[in-house]
Coordinates of C-alpha atoms and ligand atoms in Angstrom, one line a residue:
Chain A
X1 CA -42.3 69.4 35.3
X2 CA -40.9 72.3 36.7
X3 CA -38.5 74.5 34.3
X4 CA -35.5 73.7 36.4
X5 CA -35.5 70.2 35.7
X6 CA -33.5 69.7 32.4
X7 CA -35.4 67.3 29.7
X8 CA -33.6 65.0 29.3
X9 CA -32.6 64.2 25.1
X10 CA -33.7 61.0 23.9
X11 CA -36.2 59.4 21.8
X12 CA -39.7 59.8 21.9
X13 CA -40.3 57.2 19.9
X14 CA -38.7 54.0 19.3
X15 CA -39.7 50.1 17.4
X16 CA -38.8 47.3 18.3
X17 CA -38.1 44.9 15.5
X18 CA -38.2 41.4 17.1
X19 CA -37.7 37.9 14.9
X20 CA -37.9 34.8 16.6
X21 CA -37.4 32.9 13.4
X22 CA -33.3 31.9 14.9
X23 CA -33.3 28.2 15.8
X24 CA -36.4 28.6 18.4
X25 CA -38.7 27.2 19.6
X26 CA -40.5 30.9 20.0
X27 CA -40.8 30.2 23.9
X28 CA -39.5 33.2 25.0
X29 CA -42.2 35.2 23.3
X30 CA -44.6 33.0 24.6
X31 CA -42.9 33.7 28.2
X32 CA -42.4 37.3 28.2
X33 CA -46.4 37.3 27.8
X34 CA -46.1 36.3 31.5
X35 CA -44.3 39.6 32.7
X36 CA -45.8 41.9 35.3
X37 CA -42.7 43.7 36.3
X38 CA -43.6 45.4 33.7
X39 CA -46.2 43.6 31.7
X40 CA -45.4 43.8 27.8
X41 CA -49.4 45.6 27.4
X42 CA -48.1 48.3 29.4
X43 CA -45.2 49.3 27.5
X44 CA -46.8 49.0 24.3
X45 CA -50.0 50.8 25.6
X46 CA -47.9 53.9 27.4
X47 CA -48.6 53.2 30.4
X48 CA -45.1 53.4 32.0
X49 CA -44.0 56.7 32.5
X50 CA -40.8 57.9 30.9
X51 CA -40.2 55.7 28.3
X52 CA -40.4 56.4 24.5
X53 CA -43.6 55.5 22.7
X54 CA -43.2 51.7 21.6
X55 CA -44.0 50.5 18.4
X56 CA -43.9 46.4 19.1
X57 CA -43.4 44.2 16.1
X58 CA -43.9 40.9 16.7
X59 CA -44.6 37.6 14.9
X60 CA -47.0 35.9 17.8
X61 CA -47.9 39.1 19.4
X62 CA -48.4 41.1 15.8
X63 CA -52.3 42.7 15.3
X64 CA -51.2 42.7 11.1
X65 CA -52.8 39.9 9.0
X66 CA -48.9 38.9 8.6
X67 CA -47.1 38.2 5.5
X68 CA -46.2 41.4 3.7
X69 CA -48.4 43.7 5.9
X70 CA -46.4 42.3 9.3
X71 CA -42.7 42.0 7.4
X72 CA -43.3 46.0 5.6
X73 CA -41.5 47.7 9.1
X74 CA -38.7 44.9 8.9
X75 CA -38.7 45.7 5.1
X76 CA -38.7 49.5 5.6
X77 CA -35.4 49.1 8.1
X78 CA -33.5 47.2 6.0
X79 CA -34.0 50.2 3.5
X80 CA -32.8 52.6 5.8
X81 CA -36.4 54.2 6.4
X82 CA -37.3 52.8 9.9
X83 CA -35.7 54.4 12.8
X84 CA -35.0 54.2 15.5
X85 CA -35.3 50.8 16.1
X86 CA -34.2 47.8 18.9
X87 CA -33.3 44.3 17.2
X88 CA -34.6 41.6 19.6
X89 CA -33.3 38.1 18.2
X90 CA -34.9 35.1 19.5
X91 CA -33.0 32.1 18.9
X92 CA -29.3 30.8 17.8
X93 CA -28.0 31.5 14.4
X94 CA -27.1 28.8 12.1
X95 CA -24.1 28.8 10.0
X96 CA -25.4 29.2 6.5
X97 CA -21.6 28.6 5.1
X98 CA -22.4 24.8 5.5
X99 CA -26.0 25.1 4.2
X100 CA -25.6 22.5 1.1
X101 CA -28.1 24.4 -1.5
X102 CA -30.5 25.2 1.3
X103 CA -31.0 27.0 3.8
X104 CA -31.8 26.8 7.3
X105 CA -33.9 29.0 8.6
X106 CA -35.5 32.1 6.6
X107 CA -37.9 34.9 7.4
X108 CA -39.9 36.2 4.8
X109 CA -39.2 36.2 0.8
X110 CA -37.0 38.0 -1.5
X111 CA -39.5 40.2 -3.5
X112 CA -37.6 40.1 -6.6
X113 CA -36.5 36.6 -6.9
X114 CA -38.9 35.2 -4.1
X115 CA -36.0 33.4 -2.9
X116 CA -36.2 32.8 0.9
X117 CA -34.2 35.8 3.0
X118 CA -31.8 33.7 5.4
X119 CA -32.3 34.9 9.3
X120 CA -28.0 35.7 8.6
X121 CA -29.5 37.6 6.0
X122 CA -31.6 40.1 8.1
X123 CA -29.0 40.5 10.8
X124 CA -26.7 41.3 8.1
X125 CA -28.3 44.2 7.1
X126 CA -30.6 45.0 10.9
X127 CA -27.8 44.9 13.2
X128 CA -25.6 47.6 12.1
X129 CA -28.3 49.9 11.7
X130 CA -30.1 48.6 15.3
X131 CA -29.7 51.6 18.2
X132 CA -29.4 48.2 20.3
X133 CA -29.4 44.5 19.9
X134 CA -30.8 42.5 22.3
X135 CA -30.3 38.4 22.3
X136 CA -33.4 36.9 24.1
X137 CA -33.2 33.7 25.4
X138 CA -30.2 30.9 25.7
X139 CA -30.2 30.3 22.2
X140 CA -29.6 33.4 21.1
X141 CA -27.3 34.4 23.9
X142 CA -25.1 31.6 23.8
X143 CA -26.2 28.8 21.4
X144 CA -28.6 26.5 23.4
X145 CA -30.2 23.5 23.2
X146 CA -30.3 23.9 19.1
X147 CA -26.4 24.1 19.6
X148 CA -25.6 21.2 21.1
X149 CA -23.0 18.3 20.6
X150 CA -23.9 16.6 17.0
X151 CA -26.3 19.5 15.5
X152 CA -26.3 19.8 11.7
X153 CA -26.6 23.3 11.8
X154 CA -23.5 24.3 13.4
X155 CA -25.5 27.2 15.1
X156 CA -24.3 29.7 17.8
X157 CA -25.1 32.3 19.5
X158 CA -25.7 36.3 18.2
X159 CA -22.5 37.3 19.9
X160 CA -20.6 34.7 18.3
X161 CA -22.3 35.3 14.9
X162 CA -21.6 38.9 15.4
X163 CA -18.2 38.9 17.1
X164 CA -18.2 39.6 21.4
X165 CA -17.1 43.3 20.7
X166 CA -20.2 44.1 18.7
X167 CA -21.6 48.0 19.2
X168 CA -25.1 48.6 18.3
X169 CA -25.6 52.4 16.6
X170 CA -26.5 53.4 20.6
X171 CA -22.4 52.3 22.0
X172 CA -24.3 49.7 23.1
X173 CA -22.7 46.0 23.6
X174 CA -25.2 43.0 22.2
X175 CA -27.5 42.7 25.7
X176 CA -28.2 39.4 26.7
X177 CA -30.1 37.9 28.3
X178 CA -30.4 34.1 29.1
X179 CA -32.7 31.5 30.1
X180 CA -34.4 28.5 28.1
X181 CA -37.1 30.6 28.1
X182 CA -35.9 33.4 29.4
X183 CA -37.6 34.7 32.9
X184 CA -40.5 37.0 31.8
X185 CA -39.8 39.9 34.4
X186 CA -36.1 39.5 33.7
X187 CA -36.8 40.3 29.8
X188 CA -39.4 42.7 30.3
X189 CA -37.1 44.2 33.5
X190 CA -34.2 45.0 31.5
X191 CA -35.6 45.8 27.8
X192 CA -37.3 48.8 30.1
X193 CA -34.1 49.8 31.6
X194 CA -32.7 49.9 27.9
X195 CA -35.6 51.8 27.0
X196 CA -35.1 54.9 29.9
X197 CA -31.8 54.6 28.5
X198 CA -33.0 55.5 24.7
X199 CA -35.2 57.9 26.5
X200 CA -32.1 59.7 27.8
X201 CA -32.9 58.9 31.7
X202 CA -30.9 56.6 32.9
X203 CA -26.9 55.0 32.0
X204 CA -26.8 52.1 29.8
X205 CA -27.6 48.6 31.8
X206 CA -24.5 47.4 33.5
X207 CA -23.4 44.0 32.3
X208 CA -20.4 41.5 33.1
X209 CA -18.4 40.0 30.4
X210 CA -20.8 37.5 29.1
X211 CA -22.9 40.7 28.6
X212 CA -25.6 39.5 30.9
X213 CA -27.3 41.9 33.0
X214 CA -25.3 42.0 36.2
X215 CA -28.2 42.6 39.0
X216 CA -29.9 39.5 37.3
X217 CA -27.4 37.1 36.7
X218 CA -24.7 37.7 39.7
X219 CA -25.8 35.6 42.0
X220 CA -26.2 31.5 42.2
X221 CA -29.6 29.9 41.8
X222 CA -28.0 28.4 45.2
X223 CA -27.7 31.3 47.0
X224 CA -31.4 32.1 46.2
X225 CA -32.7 28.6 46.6
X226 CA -35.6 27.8 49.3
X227 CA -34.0 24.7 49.7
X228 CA -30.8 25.7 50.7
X229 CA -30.8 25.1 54.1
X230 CA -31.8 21.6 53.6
X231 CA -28.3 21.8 51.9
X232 CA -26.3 23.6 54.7
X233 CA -27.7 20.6 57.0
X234 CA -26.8 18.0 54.8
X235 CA -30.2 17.1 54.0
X236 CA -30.6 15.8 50.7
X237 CA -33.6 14.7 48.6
X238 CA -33.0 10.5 47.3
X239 CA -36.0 11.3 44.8
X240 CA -38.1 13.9 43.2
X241 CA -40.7 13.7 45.3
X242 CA -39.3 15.5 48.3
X243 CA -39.4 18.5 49.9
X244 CA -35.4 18.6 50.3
X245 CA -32.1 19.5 48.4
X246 CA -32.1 18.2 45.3
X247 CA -28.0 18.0 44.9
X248 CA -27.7 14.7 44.9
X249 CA -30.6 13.9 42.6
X250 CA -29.3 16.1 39.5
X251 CA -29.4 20.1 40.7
X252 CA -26.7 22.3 39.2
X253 CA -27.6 25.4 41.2
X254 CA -24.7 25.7 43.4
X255 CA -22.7 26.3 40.1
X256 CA -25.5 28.3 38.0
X257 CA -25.8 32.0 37.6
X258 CA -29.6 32.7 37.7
X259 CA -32.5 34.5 39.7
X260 CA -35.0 32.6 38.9
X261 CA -35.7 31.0 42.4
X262 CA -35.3 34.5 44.4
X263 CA -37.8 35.8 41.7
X264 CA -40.2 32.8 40.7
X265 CA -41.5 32.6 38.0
X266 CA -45.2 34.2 37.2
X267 CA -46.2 36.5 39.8
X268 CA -43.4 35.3 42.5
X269 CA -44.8 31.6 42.0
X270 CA -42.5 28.7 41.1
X271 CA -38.5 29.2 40.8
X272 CA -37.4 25.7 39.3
X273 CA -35.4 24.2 42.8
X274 CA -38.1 25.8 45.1
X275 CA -41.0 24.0 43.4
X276 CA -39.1 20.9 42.8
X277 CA -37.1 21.1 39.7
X278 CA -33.7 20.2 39.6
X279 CA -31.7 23.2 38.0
X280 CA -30.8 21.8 34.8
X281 CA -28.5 25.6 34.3
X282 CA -30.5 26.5 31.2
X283 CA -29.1 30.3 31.1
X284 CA -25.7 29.2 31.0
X285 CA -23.3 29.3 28.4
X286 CA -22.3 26.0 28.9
X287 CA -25.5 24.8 28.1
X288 CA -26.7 21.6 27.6
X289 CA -24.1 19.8 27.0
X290 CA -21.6 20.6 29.9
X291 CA -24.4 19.7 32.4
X292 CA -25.6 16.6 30.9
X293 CA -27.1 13.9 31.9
X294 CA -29.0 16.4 33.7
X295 CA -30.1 13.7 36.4
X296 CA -27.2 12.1 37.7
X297 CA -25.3 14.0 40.5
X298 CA -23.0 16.9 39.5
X299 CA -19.7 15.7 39.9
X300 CA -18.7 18.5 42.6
X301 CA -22.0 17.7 44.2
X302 CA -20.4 14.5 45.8
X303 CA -17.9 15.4 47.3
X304 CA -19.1 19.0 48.7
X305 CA -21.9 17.3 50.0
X306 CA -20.0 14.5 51.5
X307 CA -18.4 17.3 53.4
X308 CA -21.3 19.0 54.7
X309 CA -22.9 15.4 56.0
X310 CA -21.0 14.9 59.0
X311 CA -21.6 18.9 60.0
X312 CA -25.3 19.0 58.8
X313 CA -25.8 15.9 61.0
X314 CA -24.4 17.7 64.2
X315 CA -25.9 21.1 63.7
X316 CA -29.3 19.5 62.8
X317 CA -29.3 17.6 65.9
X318 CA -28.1 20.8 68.4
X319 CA -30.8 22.8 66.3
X320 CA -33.4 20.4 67.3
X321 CA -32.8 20.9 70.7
X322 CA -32.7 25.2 70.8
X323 CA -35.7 24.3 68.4
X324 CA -37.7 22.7 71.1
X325 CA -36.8 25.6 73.7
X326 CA -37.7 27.9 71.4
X327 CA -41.0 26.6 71.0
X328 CA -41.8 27.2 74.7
X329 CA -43.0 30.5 76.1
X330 CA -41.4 31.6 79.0
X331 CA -42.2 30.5 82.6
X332 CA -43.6 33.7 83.9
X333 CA -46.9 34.0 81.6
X334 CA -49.3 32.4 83.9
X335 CA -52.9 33.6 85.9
X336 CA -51.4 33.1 89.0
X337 CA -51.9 35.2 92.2
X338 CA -48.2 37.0 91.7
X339 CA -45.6 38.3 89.6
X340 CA -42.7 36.0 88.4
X341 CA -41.6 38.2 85.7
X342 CA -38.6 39.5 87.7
X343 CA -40.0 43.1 87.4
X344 CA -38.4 45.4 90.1
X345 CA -40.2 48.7 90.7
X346 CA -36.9 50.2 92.8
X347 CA -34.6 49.7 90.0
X348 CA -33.4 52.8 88.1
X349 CA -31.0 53.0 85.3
Chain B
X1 CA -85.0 21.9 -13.2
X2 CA -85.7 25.0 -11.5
X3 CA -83.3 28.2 -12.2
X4 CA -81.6 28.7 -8.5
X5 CA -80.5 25.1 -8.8
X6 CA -78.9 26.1 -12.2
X7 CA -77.5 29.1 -10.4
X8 CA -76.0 26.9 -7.9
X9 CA -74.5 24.5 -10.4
X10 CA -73.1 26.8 -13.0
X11 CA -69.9 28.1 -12.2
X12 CA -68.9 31.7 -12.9
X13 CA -65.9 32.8 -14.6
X14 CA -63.2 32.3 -12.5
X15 CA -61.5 34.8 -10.4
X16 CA -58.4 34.0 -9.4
X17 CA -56.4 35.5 -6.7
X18 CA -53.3 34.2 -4.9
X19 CA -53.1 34.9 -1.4
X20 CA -49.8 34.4 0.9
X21 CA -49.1 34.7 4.2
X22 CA -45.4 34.0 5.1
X23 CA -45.2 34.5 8.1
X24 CA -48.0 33.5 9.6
X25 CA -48.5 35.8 12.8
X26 CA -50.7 35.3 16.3
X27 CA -48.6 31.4 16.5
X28 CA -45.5 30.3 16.9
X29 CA -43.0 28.8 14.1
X30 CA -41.7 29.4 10.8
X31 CA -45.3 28.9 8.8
X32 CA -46.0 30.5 5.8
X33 CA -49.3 29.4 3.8
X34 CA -49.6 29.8 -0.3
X35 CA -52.9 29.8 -2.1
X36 CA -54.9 30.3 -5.1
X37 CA -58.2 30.9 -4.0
X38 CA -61.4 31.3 -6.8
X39 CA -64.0 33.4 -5.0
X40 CA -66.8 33.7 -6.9
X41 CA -66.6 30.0 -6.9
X42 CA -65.6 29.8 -3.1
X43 CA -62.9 27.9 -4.1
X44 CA -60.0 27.1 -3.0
X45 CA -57.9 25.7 -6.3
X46 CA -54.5 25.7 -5.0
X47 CA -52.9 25.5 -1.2
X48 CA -49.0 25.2 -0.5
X49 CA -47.7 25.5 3.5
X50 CA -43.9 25.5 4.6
X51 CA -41.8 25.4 7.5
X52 CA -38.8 27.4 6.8
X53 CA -36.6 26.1 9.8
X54 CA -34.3 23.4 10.0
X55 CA -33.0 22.7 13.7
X56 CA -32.6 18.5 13.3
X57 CA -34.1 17.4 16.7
X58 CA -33.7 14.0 15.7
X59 CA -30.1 14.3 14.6
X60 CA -28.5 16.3 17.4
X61 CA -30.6 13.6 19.9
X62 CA -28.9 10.5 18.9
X63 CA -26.8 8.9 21.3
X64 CA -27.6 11.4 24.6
X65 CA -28.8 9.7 27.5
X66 CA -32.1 8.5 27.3
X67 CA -33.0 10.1 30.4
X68 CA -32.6 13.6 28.7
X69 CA -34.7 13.3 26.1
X70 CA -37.8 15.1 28.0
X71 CA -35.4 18.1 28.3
X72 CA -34.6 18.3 25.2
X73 CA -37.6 18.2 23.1
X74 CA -39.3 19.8 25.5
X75 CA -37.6 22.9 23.3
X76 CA -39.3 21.8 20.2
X77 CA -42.3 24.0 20.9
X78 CA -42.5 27.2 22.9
X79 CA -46.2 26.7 23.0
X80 CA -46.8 22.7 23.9
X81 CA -43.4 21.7 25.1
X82 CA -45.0 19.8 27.6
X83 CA -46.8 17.5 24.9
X84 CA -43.5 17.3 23.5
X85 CA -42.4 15.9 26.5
X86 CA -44.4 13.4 27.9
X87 CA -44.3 12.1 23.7
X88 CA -40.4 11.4 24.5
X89 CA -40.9 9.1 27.4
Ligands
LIG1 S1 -32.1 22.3 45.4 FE1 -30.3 22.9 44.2 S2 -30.2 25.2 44.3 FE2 -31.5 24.4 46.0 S3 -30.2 24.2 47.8 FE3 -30.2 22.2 46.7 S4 -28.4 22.3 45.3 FE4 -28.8 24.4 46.0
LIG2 S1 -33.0 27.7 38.2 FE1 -31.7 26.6 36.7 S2 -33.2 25.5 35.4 FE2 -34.3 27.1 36.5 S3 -34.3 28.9 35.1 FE3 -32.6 29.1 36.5 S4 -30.9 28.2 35.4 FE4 -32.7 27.5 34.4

């Protein structure tokens, strides 16, 4: 580097304290394993340049023994001797005001009275000490599946455990980032870009008001969809086995803020709609329960595409004609004896 | 009878040592295992495992359309939601 580029001032170093122990079913973990864009081993291992030096704590991903030995950097943050540290939550929060005498979800002991230390517990003492807090996953973004109409637990999401105007110790708003699991590169994509920004090289990651990242979730699955132009001609699947648009046959997509078909899903391959899944909108806040039963038509489905039939029908039918003179070459490539091309040599311009 | 077959039938003095790993790590879930093991005696006296997580699958399931249920247990597991899955059909 030459001496008239200015360092820039960040951290050179920086853990990431992740529990997955919320009301999950770990899948994110499991799908952030996926990731190439950039794969988790590279982070951890240094290989991207620029970023602080990662220390990765992790339950499913952890090289301790676990118990004590895996719980001792959680342990050490709570005492105020581990930083600088991310807090990745995997999972919703439970409401552990209606918890009877139990509890509902616990990570690790209390080592004086070996009473169980609530998941509220640690984010109690974590999140005001975290540089930034990153929700992973629907559940912990928003609630999720665990939070839908008639759970017991009454659990939510870390924003509204934590109150929407949260700040992390970095200014940073709670980042979240939705999906049931969560899109691998989409994790892995913007826990780098919050890591250039703890290493002082780039602004904080723009995100709209649900605190999503905005570049991910600011377009439809729709508008990314393989299928859509079955859509725009009216063309629409009557079962799963078909090759079509699946609005009528359940997909939310038109209504769903998510990349996933644009960006598939390991390696470019899948994308829910593209490969035949209906879009059941798992990264939405509204989730499950507003899109449920997730195979009967959406409700706006019917009568947009009523609307679109009668058009479809007619531009399909004048497409299929410019189709088929599109598919012939034109008259003048032949062998024959002379030029038909039209070529003039005594034209100039 | 010969002295390594009294060797292999006496036991030594126990040794006692408790052993706990909560969490478990390198799998998914709340696990946590508790045990007494004896191991001069390769013994394992005493074995306790919990699941500290509560999310009530089957109460929150009850009276959603039947049709759903594959997407929603499919969440029970991030590992083997597809087992999960086809069990609900
Ligand atoms: S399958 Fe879904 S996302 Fe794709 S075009 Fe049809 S409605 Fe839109
Ligand atoms: S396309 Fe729909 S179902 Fe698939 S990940 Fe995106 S929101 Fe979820």
């Amino acid at each position: 580097m030459t001496a008239t580029m200015p360092q820039p001032h960040g951290f050179d170093e920086m853990h990431i304290l992740w529990i997955s122990e919320g009301m999950s079913c770990d899948g994110d973990t499991v799908s952030v394993t996926a990731a190439s864009q950039p794969p988790i081993e590279d982070v951890v291992l240094g290989l991207v340049p620029g970023l602080p030096t990662v220390h990765l704590h992790n339950k499913v991903l952890s090289p301790t023994l676990g118990g004590e030995e895996f719980l001792a950097p959680f342990r050490a943050a709570a005492r105020n001797e581990l930083e600088p540290f991310i807090l990745v939550i995997e999972g919703s929060i439970p409401n552990e005001n209606i918890n009877g005498n139990g509890y509902w979800t616990s990570f690790g002991n209390d080592l004086e009275t070996g009473e169980p230390l609530t998941l509220n517990w640690w984010i109690d003492q974590l999140a005001p000490k975290a540089w930034a807090v990153v929700a992973i996953g629907t559940c912990a973004a928003y609630g999720g599946i665990h939070a839908m109409a008639g759970n017991p637990t009454g659990c939510m999401g870390l924003a509204d455990y934590l109150g929407w105007d949260f700040k992390s110790k970095g200014a940073l708003p709670i980042v979240n980032i939705p999906g049931c699991p969560v899109q691998p590169d989409n994790f892995m994509e913007t826990l780098t870009w919050v890591l250039y920004h703890a290493a002082g090289s780039a602004p904080p990651p723009p995100l709209d008001e649900l605190l999503r990242p905005q570049w991910i979730f600011g377009k439809t699955v729709h508008e990314g969809c393989d299928r859509a132009g079955y859509y725009e001609q009216g063309d629409f699947a009557k079962d799963y086995n078909s090759p079509k648009c699946q609005a009528k046959v359940g997909c939310w997509g038109p209504v769903v803020n998510c990349n996933v078909p644009k960006r598939g899903w390991m390696g470019g391959v899948g994308g829910c709609p593209n490969v035949g899944g209906i879009c059941i909108a798992c990264t939405m806040p509204g989730f499950p329960d507003k899109f449920m039963p997730f195979m009967d038509m959406p409700p706006g489905g019917s009568l947009s595409s009523m609307i679109v039939k009668p058009y479809g029908a007619f531009i399909r039918r004048m497409r299929g004609i410019t189709n088929a003179t599109a598919n012939r070459e034109p008259k003048w490539r032949h062998n024959r004896k002379a030029l038909t091309s039209g070529y003039n040599p005594r034209w100039r311009p | 009878m010969t002295a390594t077959e009294q060797a292999k039938t006496r036991r030594k003095p126990g040794q006692i040592v408790e052993m706990v790993w909560d969490p478990i790590t390198r799998i998914i879930g709340n696990l946590g295992l508790y045990t007494k093991i004896d191991f001069a005696n390769r013994e394992v006296t005493e074995c306790h495992s919990t699941s500290s997580l509560f999310r009530g699958y089957s109460v929150f399931m009850k009276g959603k359309d039947p049709r759903d249920a594959g997407f929603i247990t499919s969440r029970i597991c991030g590992i083997c939601g597809d087992n999960h899955t086809t069990c609900s059909v």
